[in-house]
Tab-separated table of C-alpha atoms in Angstrom:
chain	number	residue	atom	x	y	z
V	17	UNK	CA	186.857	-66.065	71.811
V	18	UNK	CA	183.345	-64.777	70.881
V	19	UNK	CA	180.811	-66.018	73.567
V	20	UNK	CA	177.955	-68.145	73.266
V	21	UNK	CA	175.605	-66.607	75.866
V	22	UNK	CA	176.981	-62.734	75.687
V	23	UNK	CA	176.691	-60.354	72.789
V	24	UNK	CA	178.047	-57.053	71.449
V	25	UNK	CA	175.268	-55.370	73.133
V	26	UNK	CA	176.042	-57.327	76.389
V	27	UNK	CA	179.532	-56.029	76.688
V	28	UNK	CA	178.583	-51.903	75.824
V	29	UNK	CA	176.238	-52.291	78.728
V	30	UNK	CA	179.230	-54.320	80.450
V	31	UNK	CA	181.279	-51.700	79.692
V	32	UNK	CA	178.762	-49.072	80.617
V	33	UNK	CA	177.793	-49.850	83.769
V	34	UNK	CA	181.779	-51.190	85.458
V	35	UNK	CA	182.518	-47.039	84.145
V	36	UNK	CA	179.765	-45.882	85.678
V	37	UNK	CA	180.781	-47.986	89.295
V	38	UNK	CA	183.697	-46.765	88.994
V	39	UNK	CA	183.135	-43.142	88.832
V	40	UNK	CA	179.477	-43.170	90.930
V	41	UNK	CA	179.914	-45.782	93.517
V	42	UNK	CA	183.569	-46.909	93.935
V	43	UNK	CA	184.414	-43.579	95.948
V	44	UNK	CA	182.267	-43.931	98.800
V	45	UNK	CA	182.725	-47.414	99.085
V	46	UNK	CA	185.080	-47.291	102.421
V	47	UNK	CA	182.765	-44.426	104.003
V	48	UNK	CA	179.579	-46.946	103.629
V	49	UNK	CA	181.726	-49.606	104.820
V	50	UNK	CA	182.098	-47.768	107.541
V	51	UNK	CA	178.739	-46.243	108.434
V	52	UNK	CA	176.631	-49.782	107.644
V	53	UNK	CA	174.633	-47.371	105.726
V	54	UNK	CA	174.554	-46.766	101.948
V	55	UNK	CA	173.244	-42.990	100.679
V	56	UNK	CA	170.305	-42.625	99.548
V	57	UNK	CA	171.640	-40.493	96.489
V	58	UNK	CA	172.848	-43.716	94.655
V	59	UNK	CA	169.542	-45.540	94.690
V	60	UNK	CA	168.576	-42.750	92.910
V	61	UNK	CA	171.521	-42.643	90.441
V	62	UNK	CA	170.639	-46.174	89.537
V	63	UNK	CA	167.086	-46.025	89.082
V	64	UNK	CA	168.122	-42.836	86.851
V	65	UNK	CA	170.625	-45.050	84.684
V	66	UNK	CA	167.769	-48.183	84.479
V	67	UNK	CA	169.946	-50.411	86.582
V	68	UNK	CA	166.806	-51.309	88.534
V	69	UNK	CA	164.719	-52.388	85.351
V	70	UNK	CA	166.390	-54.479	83.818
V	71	UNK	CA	164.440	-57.448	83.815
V	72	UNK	CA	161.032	-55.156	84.618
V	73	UNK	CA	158.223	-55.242	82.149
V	74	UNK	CA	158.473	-51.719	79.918
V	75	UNK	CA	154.778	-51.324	80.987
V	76	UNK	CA	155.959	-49.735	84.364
V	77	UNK	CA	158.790	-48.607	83.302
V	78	UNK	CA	161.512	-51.100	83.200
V	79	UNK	CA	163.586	-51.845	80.035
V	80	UNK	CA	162.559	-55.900	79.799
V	81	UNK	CA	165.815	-57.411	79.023
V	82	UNK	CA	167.366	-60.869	78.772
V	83	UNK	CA	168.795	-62.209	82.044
V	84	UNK	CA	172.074	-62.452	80.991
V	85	UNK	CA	172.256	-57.934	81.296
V	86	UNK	CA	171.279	-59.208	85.219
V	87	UNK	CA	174.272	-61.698	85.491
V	88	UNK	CA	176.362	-58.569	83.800
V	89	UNK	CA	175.031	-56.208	86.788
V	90	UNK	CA	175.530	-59.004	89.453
V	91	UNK	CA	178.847	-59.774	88.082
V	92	UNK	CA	180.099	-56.315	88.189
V	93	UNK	CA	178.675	-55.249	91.641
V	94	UNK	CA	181.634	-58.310	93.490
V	95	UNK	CA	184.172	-56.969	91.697
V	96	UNK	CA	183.885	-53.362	93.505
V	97	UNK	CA	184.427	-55.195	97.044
V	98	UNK	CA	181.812	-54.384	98.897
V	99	UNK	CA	179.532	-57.157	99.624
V	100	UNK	CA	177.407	-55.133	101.256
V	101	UNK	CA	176.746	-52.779	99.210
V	102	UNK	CA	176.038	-55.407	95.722
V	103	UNK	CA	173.447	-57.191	98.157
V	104	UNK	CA	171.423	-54.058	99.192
V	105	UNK	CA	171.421	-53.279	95.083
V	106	UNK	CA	170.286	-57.031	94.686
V	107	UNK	CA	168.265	-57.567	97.495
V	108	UNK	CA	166.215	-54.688	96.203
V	109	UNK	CA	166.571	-55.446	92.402
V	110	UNK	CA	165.759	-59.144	92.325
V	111	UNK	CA	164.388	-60.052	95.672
V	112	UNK	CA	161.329	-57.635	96.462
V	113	UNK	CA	160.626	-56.536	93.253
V	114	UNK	CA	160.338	-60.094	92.016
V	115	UNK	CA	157.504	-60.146	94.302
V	116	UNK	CA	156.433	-57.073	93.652
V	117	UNK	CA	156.438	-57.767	89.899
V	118	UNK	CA	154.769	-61.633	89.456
V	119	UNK	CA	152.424	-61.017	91.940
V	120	UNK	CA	151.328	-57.574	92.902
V	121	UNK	CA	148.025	-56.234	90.517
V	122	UNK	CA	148.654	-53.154	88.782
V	123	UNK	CA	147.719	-50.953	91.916
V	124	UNK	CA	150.715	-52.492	93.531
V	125	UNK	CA	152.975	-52.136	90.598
V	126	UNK	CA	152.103	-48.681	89.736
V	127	UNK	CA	152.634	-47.762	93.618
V	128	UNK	CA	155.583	-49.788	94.783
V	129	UNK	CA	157.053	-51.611	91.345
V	130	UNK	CA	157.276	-48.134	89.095
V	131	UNK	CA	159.098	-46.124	91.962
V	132	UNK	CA	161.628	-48.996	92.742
V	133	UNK	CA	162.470	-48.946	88.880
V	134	UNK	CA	163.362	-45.264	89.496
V	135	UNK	CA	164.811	-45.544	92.856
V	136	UNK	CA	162.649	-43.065	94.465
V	137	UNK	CA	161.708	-46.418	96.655
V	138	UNK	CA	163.210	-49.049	98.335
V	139	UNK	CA	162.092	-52.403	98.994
V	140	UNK	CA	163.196	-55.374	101.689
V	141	UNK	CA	162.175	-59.033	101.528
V	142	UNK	CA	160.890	-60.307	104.704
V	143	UNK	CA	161.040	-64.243	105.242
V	144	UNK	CA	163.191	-66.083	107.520
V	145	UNK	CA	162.819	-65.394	111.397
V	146	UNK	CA	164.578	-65.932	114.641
V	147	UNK	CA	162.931	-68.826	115.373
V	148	UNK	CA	163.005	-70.599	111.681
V	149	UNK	CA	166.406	-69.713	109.464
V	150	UNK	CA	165.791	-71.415	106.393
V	151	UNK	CA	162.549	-73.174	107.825
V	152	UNK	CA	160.145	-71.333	105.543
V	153	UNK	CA	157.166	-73.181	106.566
V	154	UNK	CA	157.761	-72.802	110.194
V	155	UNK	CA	157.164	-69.346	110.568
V	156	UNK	CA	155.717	-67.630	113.296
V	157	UNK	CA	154.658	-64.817	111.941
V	158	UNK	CA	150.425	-63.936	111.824
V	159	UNK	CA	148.273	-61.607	109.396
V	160	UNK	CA	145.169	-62.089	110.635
V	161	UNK	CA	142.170	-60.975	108.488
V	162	UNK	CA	139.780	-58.521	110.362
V	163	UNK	CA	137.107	-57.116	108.087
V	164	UNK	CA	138.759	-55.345	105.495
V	165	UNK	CA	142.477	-55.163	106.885
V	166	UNK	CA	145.075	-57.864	108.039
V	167	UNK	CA	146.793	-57.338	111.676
V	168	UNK	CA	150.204	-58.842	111.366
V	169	UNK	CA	152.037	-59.888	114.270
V	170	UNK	CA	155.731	-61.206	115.033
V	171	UNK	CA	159.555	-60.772	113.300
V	172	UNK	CA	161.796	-60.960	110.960
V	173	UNK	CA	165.610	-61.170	110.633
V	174	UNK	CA	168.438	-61.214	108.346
V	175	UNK	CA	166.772	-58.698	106.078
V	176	UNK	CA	168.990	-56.631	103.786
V	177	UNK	CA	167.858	-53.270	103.628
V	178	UNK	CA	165.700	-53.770	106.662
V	179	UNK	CA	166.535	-50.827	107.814
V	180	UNK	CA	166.119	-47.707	105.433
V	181	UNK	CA	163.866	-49.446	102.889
V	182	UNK	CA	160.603	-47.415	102.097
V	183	UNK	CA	158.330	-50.865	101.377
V	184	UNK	CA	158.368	-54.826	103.032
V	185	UNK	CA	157.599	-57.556	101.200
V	186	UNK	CA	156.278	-59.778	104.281
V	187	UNK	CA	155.082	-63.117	104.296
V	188	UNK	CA	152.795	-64.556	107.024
V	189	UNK	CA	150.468	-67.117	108.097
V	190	UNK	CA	146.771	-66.053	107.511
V	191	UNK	CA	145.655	-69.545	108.481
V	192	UNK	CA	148.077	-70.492	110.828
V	193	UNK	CA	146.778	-74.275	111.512
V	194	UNK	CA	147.391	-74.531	107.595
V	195	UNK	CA	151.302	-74.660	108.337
V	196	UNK	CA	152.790	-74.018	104.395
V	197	UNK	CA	149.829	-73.647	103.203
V	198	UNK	CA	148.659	-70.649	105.204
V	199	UNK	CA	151.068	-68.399	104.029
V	200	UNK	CA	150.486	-65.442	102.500
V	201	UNK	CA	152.418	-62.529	101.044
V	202	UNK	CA	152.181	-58.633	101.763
V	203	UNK	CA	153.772	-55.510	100.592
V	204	UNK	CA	153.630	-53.157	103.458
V	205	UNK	CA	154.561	-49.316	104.265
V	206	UNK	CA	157.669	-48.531	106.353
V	207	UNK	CA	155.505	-45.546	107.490
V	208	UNK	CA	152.708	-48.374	108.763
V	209	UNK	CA	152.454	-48.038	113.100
V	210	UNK	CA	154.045	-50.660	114.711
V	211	UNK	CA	156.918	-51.502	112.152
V	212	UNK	CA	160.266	-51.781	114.313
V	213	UNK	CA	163.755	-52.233	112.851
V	214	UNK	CA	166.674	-52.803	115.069
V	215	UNK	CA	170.381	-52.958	112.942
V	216	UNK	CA	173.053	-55.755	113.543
V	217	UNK	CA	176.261	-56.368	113.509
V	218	UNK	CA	177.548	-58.906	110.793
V	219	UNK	CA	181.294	-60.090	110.532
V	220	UNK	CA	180.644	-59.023	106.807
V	221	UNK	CA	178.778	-56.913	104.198
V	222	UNK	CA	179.275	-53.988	106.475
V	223	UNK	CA	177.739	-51.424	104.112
V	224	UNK	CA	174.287	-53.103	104.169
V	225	UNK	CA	171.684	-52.205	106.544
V	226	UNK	CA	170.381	-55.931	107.778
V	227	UNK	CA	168.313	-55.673	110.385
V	228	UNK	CA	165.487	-57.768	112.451
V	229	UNK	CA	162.126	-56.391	112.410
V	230	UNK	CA	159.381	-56.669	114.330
V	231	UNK	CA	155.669	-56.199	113.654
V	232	UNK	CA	153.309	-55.550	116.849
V	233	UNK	CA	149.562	-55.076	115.521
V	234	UNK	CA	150.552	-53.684	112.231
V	235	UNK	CA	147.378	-53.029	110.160
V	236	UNK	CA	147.791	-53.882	106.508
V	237	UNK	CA	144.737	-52.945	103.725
V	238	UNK	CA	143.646	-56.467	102.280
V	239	UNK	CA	144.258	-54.598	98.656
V	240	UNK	CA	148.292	-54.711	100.226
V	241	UNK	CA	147.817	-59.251	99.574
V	242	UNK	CA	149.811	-60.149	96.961
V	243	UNK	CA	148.335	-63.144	94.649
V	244	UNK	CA	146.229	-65.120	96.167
V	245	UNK	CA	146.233	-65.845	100.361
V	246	UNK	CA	147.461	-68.617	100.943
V	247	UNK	CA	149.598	-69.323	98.368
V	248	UNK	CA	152.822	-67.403	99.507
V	249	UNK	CA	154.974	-70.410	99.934
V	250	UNK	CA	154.308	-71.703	96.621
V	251	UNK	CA	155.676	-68.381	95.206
V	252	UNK	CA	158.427	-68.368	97.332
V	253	UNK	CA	159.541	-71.180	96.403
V	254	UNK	CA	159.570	-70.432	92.722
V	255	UNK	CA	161.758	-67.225	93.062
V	256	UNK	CA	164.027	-69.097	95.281
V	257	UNK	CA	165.580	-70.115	91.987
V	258	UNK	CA	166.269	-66.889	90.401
V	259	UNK	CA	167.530	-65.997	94.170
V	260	UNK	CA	169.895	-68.892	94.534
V	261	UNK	CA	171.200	-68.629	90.843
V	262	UNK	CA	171.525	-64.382	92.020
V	263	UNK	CA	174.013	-66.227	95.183
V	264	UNK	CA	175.976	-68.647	92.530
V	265	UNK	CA	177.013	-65.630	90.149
V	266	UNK	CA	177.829	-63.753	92.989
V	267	UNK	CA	179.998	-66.353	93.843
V	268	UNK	CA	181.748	-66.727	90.475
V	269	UNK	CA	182.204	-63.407	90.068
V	270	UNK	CA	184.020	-62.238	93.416
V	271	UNK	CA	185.934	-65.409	92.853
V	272	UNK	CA	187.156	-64.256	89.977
V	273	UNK	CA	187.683	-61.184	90.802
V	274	UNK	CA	190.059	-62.450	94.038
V	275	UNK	CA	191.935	-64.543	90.807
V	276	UNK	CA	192.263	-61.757	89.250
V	277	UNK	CA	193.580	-59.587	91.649
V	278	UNK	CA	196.323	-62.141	92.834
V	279	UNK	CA	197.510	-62.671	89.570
V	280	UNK	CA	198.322	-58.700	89.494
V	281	UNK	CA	200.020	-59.015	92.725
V	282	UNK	CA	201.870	-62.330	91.621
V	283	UNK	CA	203.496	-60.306	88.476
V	284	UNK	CA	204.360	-57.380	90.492
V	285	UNK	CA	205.970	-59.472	93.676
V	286	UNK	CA	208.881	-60.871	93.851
V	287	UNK	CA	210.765	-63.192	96.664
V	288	UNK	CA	214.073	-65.184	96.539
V	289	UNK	CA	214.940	-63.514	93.088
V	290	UNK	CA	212.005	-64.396	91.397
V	291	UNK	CA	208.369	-63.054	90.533
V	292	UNK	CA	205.923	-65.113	92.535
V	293	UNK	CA	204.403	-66.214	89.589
V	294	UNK	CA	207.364	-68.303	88.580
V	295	UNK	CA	207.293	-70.567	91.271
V	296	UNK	CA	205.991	-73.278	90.329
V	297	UNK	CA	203.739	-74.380	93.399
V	298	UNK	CA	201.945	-71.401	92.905
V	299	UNK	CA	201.527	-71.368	89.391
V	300	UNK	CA	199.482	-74.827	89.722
V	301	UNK	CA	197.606	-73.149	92.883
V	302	UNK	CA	196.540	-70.515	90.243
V	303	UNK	CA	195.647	-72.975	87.731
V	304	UNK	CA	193.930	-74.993	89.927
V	305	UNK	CA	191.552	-71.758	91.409
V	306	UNK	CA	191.300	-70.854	87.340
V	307	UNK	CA	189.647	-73.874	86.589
V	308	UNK	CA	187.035	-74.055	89.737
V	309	UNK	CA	186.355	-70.907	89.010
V	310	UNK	CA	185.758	-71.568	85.359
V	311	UNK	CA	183.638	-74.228	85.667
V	312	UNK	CA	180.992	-72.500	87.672
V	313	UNK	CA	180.293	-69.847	85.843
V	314	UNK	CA	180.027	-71.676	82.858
V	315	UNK	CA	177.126	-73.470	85.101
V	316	UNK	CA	175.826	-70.906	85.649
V	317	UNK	CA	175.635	-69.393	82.779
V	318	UNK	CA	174.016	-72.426	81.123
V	319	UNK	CA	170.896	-71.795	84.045
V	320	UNK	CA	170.840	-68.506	83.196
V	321	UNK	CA	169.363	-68.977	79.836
V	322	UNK	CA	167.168	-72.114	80.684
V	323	UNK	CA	165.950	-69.893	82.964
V	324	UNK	CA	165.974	-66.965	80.443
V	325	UNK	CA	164.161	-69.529	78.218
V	326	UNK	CA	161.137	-70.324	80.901
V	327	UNK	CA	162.463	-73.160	82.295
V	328	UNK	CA	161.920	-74.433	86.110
V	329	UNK	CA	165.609	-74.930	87.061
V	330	UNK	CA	165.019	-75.204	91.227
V	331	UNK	CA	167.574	-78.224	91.414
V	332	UNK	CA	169.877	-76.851	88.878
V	333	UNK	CA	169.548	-72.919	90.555
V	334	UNK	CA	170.179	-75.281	94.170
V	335	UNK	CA	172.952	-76.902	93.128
V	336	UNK	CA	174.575	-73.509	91.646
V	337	UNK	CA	174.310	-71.870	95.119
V	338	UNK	CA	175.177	-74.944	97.059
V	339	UNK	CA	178.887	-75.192	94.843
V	340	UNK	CA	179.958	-72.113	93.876
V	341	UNK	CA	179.406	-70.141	97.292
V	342	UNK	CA	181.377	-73.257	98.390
V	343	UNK	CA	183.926	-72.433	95.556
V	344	UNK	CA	183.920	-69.191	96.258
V	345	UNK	CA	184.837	-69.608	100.056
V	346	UNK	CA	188.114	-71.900	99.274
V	347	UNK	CA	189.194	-69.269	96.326
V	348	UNK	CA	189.313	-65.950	98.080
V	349	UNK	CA	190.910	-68.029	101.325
V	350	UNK	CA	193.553	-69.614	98.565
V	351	UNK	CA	193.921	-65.992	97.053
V	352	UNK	CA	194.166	-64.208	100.522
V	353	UNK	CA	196.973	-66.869	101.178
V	354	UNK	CA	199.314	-66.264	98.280
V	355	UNK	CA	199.528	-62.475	99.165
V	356	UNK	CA	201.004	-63.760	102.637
V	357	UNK	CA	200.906	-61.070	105.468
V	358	UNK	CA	199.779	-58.640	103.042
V	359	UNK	CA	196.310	-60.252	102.559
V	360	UNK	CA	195.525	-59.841	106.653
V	361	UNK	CA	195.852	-56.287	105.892
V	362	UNK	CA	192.734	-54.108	105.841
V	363	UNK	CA	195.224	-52.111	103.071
V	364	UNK	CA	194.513	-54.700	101.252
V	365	UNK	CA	190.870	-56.060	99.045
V	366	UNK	CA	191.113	-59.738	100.306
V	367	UNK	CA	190.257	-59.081	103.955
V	368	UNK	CA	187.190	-57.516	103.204
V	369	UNK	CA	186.439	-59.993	100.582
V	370	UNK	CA	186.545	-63.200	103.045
V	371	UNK	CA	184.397	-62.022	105.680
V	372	UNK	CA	182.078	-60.828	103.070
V	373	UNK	CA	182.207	-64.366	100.929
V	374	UNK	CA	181.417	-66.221	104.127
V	375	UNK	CA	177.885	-65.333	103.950
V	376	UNK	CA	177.210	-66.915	100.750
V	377	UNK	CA	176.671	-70.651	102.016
V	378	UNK	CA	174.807	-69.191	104.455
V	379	UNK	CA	171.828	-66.373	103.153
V	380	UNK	CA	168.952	-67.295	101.069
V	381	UNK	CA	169.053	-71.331	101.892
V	382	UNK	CA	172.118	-72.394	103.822
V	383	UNK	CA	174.332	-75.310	102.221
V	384	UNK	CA	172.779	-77.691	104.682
V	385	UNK	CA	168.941	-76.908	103.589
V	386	UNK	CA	169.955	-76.908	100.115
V	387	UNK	CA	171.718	-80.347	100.105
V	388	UNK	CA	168.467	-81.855	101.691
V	389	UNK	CA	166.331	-80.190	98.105
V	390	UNK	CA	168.613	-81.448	96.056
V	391	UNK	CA	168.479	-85.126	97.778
V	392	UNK	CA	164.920	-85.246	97.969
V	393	UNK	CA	164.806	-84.224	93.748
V	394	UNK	CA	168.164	-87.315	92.984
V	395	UNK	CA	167.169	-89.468	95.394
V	396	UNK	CA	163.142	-89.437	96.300
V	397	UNK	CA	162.462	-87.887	92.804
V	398	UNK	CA	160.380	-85.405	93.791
V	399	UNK	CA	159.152	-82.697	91.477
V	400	UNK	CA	158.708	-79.324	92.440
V	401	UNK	CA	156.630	-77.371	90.141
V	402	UNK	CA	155.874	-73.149	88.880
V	403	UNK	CA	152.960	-71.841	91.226
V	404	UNK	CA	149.835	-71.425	89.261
């Protein structure tokens, strides 16, 4: 059946790019797993192919295409396995050079945006702390102005490619009695004095490089603000949307691709005389996952072109997040349970796949933050609004 949101051109680059996984990326896979570190020669590879420009204006050297070629790269990157490695592509993609893009001048972008395109850079997001989670407007963190520089003082932590990136996209308070509205956002050198990155150990998305970082005196230039001071949460909150909607097709996509993969298994395996997929019990388990599975990325494929279209879909991009990591969570344990003892095998993809799903109700809002936004927009009807 023809889709409604994908076209001819979609499903080359579709095509394209799962070949080019395949033969580029796929091989190392277990090695990065392995080493929590992903070689630098990929990035590279990437920017070479224009995987990193999609959605980047052509201006700086991006290709400044539809969203739905992103929800083709995000979709792709689950169904190679490696958690890890998708979110350090993503993180980099659609997280710091959102920032990077919307609100650095064209200093910034020609220094930090135009060399992430190419991957000859790599960029981290900086936001949540060890004292705050997913309380954005608690942070602790301080960039002081002092004459013509910032000093910017405190930490960071969950940050995917904290690590080996080359650039941080930071935000802190530069009027700290201002609470949300004192925040401000920086792009900042790794090279910078008094940048320290410390690596830790995750149950999942082994191949990524998250780290906690600290910043002791760090001396930014004031031309390194981004926008206008003090209105960093106001932007954060506006490309929390693309980020959550980013987590929901995640979601769909290594969902399916754990349906997928049992339903190979199922025909191949047989018990009692039978293939498994002839039992009955587990034919309406499949159907069951199918459908769940189904209906969220049809969601999410409908916010993908409101968004697309320059809509302000915060609830909708919440409410994407908040179900289909969910979703995702109950599939792959569903799917890891109908290979039996094989899927506790590392031998096997759905090990790796549920430690790595686990993080999605967690990173970038966790379920319980998220089911507060959407409450206060059903039940207090409160509007939340583009910065200006």
């Amino acid at each position: 059946m023809a889709s409604v949101y994908f076209t001819e051109e979609h499903e080359y680059f579709r095509e394209s790019f799962r070949d080019f996984l395949q033969k580029e990326v796929v091989p190392h896979i277990d090695k990065w797993e392995k080493e929590g570190a992903v070689e630098r020669f990929i990035w590279k590879k990437f920017g070479e192919m224009g995987y990193f420009g999609l959605n980047q204006p052509e201006a700086y050297g991006g290709l400044g295409l539809d969203l739905f070629y992103t929800v083709i790269f995000l979709e792709e990157l689950q169904k190679i396995n490696s958690g890890g490695f998708a979110a350090n592509m993503w993180a980099h993609a659609y997280l710091a050079m959102t920032h990077l893009n919307k609100e650095g001048d064209d200093r910034i972008k020609n220094k930090y945006l135009t060399p992430s395109i190419l991957g000859d850079k790599i960029g981290c997001l900086c936001i949540s702390e060890p004292f705050g989670g997913s309380d954005v407007a608690g942070m602790r963190t301080t960039a002081i102005k002092e004459g013509n520089t910032y000093v910017l003082n405190g930490s960071k932590t969950f940050i995917t490619n904290g690590v080996y990136s080359d650039y941080l996209i930071v935000a802190a308070k530069t009027s700290p009695e201002a609470k949300h509205k004192g925040i401000s956002i920086f792009v900042v050198d790794r090279a910078t004095v008094g940048i320290t990155s410390t690596k830790l150990d995750k149950l999942g998305w082994r191949a990524s490089d998250t780290a906690e970082i600290a910043f002791d005196n760090v001396v930014i230039p004031e031309e390194n603000l981004m926008g206008e001071e003090g209105a960093g949460f106001s932007y954060i909150m506006q490309h929390f949307a693309l980020e959550r909607l980013v987590m929901g097709v995640n979601a769909h996509a290594r969902s399916e691709y754990a349906v997928d993969y049992v339903l190979q298994y199922m025909d191949e395996r047989e018990a009692f005389g039978k293939r498994l997929n002839e039992f009955q019990a587990l034919r309406h388990k499949i159907a069951e996952m199918s459908s769940k599975v189904d209906m969220c990325k049809e969601y999410n494929y409908s916010i993908t072109k409101r968004l697309n279209d320059g809509q302000y879909v915060v609830k909708e991009a919440s409410m994407s997040k908040l179900l289909s990591t969910q979703m995702a969570d109950e599939i792959v344990y569903d799917a890891l349970q109908l290979l039996g003892g094989y899927g506790y095998m590392e031998d096997y993809p759905l090990a790796r796949l549920l430690r790595d799903s686990r993080l999605g109700p967690i990173g970038g809002g966790t379920s319980e933050i998220l089911k507060e936004i959407i409450a206060k927009i059903v039940i207090d009807k409160k509007e939340y609004s583009p910065a200006t």
